[in-house]
Rosetta silent file (secondary structure, phi, psi, omega in degrees, C-alpha in Angstrom):
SEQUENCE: XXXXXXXXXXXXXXXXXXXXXXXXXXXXXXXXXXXXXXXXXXXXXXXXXXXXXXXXXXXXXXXXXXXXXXXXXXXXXXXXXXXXXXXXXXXXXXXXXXXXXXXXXXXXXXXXXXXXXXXXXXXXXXXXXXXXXXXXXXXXXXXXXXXXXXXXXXXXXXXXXXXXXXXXXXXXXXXXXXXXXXXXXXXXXXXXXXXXXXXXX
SCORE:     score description
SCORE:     0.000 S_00000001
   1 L     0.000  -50.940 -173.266    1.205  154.145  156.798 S_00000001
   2 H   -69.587  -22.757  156.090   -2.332  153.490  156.213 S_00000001
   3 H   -35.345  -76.354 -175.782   -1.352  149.607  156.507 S_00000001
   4 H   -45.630  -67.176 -176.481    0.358  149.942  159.838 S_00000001
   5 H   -30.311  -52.408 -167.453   -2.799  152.251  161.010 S_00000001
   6 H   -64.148  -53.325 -141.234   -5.197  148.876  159.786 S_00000001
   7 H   -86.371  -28.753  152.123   -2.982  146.450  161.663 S_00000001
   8 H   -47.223  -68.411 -140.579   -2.854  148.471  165.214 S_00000001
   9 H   -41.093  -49.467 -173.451   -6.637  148.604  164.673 S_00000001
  10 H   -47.789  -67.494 -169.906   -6.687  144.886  164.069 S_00000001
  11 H   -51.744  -47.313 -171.373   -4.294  144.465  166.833 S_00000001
  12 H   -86.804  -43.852  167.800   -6.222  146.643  169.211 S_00000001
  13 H   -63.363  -18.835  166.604  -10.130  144.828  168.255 S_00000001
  14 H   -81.042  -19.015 -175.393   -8.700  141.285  168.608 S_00000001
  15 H   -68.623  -49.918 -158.248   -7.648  142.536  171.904 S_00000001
  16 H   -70.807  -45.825  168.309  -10.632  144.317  172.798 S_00000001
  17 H   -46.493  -39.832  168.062  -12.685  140.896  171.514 S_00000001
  18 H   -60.701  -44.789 -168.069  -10.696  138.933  173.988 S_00000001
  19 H   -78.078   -7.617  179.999  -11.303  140.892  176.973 S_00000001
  20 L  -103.770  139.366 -175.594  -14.794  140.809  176.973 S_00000001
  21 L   -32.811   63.523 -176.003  -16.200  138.877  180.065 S_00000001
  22 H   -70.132  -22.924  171.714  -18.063  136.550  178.884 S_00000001
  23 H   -74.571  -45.974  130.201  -18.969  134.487  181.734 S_00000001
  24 H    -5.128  -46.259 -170.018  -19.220  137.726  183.688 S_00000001
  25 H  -111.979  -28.649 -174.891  -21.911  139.160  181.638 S_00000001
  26 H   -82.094   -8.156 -167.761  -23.618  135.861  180.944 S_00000001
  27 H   -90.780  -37.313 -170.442  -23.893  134.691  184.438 S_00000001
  28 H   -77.392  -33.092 -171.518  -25.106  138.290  185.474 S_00000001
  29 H   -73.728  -22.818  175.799  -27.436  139.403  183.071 S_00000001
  30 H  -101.414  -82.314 -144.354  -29.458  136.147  182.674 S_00000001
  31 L   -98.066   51.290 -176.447  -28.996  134.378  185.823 S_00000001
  32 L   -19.562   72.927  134.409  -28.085  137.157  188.334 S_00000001
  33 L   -74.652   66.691 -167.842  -25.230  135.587  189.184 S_00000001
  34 L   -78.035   91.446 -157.135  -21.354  137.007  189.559 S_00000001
  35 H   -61.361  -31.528  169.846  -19.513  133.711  188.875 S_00000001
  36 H   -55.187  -32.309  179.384  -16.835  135.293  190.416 S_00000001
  37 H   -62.354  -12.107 -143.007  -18.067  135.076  193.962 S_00000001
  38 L  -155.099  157.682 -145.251  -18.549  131.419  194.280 S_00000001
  39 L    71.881 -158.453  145.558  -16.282  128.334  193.184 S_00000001
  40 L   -88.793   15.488  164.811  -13.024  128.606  191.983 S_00000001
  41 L    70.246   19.681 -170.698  -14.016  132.570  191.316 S_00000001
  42 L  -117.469  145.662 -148.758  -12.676  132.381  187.719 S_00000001
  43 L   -78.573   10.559 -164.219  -14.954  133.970  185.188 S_00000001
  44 L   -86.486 -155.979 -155.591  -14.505  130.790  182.550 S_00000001
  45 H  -111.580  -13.143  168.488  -17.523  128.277  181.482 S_00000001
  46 H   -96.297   -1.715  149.183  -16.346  125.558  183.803 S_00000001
  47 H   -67.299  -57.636  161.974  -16.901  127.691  187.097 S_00000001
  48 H   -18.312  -40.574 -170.047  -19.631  129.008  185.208 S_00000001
  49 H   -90.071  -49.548 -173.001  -20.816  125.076  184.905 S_00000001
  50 H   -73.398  -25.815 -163.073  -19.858  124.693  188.558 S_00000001
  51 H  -102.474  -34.057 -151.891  -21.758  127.686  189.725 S_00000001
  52 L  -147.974  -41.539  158.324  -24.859  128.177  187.450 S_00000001
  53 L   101.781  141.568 -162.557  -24.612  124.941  185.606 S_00000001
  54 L   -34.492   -6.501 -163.286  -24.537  123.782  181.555 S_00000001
  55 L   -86.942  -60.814  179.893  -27.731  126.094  180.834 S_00000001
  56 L   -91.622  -62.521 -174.996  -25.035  129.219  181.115 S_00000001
  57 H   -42.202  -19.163  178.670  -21.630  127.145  181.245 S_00000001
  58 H   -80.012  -44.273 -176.576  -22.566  126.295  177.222 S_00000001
  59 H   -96.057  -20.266  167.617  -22.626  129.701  175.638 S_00000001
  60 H   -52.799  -73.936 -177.064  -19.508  131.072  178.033 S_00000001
  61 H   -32.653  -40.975 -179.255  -17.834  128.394  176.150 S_00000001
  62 H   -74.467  -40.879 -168.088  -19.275  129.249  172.404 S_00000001
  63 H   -70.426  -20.854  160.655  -18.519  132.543  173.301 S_00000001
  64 H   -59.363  -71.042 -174.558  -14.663  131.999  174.451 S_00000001
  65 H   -33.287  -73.280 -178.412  -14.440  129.579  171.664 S_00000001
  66 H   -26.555  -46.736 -150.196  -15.530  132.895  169.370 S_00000001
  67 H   -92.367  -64.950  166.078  -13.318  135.493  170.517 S_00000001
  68 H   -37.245  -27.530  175.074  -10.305  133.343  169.515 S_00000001
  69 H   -54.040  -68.145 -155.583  -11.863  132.466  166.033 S_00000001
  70 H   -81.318    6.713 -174.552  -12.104  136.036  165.574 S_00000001
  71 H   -93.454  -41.916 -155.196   -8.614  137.418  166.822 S_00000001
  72 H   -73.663  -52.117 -146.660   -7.145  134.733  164.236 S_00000001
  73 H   -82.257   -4.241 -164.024   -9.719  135.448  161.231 S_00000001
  74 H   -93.186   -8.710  162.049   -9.689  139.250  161.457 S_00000001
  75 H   -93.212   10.971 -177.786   -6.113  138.643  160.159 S_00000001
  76 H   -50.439  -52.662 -173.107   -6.691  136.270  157.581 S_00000001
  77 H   -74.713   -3.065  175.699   -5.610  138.430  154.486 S_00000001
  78 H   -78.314  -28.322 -156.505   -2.582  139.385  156.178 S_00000001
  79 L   115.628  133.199  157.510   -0.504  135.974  156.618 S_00000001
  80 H   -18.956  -55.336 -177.319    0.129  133.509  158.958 S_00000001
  81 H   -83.168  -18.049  173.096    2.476  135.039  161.627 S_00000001
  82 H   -90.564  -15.051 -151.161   -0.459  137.957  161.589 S_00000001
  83 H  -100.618  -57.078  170.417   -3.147  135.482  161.876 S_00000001
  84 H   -88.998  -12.904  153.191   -1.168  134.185  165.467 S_00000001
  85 H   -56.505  -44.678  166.237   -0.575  137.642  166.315 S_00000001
  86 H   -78.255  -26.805  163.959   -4.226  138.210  166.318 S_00000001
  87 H   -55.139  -60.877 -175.359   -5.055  134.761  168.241 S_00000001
  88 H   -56.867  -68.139 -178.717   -2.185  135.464  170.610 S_00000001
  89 H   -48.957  -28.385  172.233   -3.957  139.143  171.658 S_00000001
  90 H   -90.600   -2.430 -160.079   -7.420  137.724  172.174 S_00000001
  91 H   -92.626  -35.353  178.272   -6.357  135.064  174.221 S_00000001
  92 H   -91.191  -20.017  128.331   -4.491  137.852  176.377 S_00000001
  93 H   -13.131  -67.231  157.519   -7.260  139.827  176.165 S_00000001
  94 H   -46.890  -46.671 -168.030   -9.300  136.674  177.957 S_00000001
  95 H   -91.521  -35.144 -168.557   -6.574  136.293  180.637 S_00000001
  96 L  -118.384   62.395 -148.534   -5.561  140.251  181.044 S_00000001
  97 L   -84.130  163.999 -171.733   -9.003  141.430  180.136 S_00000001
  98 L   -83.970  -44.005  178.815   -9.281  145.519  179.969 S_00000001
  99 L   -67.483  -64.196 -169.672  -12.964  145.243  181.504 S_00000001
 100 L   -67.745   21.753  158.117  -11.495  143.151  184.751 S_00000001
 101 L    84.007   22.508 -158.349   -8.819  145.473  186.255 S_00000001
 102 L    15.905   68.836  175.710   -6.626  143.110  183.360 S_00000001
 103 L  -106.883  136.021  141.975   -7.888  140.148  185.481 S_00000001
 104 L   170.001 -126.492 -135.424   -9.555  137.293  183.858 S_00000001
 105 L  -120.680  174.202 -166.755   -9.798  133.421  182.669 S_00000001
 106 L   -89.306  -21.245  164.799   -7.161  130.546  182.138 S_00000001
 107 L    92.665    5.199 -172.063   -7.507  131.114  178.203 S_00000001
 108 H   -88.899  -45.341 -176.697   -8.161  127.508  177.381 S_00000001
 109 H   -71.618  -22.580  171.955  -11.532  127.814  175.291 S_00000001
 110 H   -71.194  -26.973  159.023  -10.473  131.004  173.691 S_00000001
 111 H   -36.426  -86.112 -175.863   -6.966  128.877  172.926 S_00000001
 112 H   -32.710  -48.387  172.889   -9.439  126.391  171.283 S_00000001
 113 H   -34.416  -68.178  177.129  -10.904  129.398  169.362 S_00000001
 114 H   -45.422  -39.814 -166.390   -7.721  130.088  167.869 S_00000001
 115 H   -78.922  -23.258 -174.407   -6.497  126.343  167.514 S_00000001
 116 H   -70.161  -48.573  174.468  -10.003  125.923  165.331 S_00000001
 117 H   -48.356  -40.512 -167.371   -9.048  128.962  163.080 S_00000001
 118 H  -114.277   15.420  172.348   -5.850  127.329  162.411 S_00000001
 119 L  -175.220   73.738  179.998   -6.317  123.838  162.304 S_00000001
 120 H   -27.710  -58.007  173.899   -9.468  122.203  162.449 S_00000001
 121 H   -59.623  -75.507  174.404   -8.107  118.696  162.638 S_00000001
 122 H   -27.589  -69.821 -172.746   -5.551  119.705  165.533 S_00000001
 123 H   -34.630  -67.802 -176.057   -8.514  121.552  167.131 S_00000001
 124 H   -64.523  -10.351  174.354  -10.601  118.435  167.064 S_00000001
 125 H   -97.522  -29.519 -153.658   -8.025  115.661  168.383 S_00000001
 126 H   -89.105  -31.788 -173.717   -6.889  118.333  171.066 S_00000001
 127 H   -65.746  -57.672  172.378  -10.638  118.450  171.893 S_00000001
 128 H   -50.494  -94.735  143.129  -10.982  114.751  172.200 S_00000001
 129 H    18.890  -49.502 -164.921   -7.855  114.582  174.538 S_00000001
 130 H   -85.869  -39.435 -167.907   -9.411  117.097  176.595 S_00000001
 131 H   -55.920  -57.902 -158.558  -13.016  115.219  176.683 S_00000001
 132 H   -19.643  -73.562 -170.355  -11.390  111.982  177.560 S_00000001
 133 H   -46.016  -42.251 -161.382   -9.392  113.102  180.439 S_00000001
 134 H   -81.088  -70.885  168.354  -11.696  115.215  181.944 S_00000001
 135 H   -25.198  -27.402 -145.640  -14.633  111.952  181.773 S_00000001
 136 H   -95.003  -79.138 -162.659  -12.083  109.739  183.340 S_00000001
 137 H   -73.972  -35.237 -150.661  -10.966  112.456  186.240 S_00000001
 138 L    60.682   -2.041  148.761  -12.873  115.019  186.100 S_00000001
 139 L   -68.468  123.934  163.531  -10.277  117.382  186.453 S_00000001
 140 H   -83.850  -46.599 -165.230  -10.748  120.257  183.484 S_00000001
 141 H   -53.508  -46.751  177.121   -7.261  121.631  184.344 S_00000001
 142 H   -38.736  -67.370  152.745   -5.827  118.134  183.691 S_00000001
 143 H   -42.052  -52.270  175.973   -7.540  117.921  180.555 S_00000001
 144 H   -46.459  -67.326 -170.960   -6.467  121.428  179.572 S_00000001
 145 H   -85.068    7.492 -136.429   -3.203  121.199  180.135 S_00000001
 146 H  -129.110  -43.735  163.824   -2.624  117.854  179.007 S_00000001
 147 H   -91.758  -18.633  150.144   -4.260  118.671  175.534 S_00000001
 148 H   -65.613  -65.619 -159.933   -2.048  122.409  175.248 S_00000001
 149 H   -85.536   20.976  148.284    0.906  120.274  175.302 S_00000001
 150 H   -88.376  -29.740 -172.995   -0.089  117.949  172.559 S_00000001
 151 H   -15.628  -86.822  163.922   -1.076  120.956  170.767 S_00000001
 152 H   -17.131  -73.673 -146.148    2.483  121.205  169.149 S_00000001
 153 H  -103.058   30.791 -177.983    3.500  118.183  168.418 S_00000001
 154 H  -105.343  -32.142  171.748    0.051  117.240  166.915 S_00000001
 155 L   -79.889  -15.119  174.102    0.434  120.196  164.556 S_00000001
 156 L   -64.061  -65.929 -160.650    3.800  118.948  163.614 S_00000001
 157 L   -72.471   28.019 -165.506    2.782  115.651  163.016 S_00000001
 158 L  -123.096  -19.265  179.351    0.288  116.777  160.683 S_00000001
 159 L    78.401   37.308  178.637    2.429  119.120  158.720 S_00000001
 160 L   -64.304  167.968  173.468    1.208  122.312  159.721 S_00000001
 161 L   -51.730  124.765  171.796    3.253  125.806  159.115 S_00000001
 162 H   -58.333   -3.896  169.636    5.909  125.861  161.325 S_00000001
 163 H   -92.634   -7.384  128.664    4.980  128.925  162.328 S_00000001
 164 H   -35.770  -55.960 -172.018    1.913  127.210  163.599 S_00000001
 165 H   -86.157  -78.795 -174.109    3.711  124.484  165.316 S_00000001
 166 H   -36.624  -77.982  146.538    5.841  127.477  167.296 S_00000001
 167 H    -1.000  -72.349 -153.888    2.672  129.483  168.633 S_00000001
 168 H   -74.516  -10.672  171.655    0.847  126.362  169.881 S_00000001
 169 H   -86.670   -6.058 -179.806    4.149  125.349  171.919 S_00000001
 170 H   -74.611  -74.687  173.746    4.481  129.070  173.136 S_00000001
 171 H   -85.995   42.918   33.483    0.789  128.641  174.196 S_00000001
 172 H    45.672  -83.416 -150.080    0.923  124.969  175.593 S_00000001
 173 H   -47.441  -75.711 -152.269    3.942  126.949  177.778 S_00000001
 174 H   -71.591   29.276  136.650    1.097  129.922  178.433 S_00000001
 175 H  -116.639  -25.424  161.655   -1.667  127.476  179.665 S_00000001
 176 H   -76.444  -36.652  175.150    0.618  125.283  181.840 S_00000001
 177 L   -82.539  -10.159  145.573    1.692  128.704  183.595 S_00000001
 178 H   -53.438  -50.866 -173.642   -1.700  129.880  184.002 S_00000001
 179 H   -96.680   40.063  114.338   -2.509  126.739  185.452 S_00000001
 180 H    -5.022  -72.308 -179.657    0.073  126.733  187.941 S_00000001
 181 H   -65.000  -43.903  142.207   -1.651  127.075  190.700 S_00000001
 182 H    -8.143  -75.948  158.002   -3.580  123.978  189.428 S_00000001
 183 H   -56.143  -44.604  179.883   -0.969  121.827  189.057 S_00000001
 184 H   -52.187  -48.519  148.064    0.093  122.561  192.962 S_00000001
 185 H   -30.298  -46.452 -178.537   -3.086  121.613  193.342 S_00000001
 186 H   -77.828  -61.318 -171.147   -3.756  118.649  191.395 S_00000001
 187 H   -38.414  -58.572  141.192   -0.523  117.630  193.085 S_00000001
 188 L   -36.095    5.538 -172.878   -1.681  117.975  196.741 S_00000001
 189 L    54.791    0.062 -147.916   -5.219  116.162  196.137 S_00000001
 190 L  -110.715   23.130 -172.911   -6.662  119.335  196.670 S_00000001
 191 L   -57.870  161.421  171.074   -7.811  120.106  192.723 S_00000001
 192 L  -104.346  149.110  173.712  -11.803  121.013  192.208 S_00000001
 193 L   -94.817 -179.181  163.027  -13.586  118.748  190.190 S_00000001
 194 L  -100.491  102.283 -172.531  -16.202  119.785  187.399 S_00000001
 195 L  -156.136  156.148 -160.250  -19.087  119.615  189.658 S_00000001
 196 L   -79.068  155.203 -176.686  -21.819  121.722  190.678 S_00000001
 197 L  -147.998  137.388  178.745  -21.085  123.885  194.177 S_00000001
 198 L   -65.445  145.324 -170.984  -23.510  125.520  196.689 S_00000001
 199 L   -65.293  -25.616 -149.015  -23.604  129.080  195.946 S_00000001
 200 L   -92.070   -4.843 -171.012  -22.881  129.448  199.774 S_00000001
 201 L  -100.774    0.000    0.000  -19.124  128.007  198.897 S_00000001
């Protein structure tokens, strides 16, 4: 009983870690800014970058990056499949946050959070994949989703847990359908780049 009791708790504080705004609180309290208003209106470090600019867009990021770390690690002594149970909750926590009206970000750097708890090496080729693309195009979504769906078969070919390999193609799936709208986008020419925008936009 007292078990179960830990692992809601767990269950409920990886959640609660996910959900908080960070771009939201970082844009307002130091640069009284509400990232939402301006951009593409999404609370994550590359509007944040587009809106307020790498000064703020840098610690949105550590701090997304964080919240995933810390959904996966607060489940470390439990096991593997509890370990992506807590990843998997902050990440919906980021996208369905409890502070926003369960509104809130595309989930990729808190993703990364997660992919770093559970594979460093993955984490860092997935990372790379993402710089590249994004230099070349300048599309982040592109990058994003383009480095989710190596995700998988990068942990395969590395000989991660298979329960490992299953999660990152589950969220691969969960960052291309976030990124939806994106793709329609991308498709259509009518994608944002990662570039700074007048507050007036």
């Amino acid at each position: 009983m007292n078990e179960a009791l830990m692992t809601i708790g767990l269950a409920l504080l990886a959640y609660i870690i996910g959900s908080i705004p960070s771009g939201l609180i970082i844009g307002k309290l130091f640069f009284n800014t509400d990232v939402r208003l301006y951009g593409s209106k999404n609370i994550g470090a590359t509007n944040t970058y587009r809106v307020i600019g790498l000064k703020a867009a840098l610690p949105v990021f550590l701090c997304d990056v964080l919240k995933g770390a810390i959904g996966v690690l607060l489940f470390s002594s439990l096991g593997p499949i509890y370990m992506l149970l807590g990843g998997i909750l902050a990440m919906v926590g980021h996208n369905w946050s409890i502070f926003l009206g369960f509104k809130g970000g595309r989930g990729v750097a808190t993703g990364l959070g997660v992919l770093i708890a559970l594979s460093p090496l993955v984490a860092l080729i997935c990372f790379a994949i993402w710089g590249i693309i994004v230099y070349f195009t300048k599309f982040v979504s592109l990058g994003s989703i383009v480095a989710a769906i190596a995700g998988p078969f990068l942990m395969w070919f590395t000989n991660e847990s298979i329960w490992f390999v299953l999660f990152n193609a589950l969220a691969a799936l969960f960052v291309v359908i976030r990124h939806r709208e994106n793709i329609q986008r991308l498709l259509a020419g009518q994608e944002l780049k990662v570039e700074r925008v007048k507050r007036g936009e």
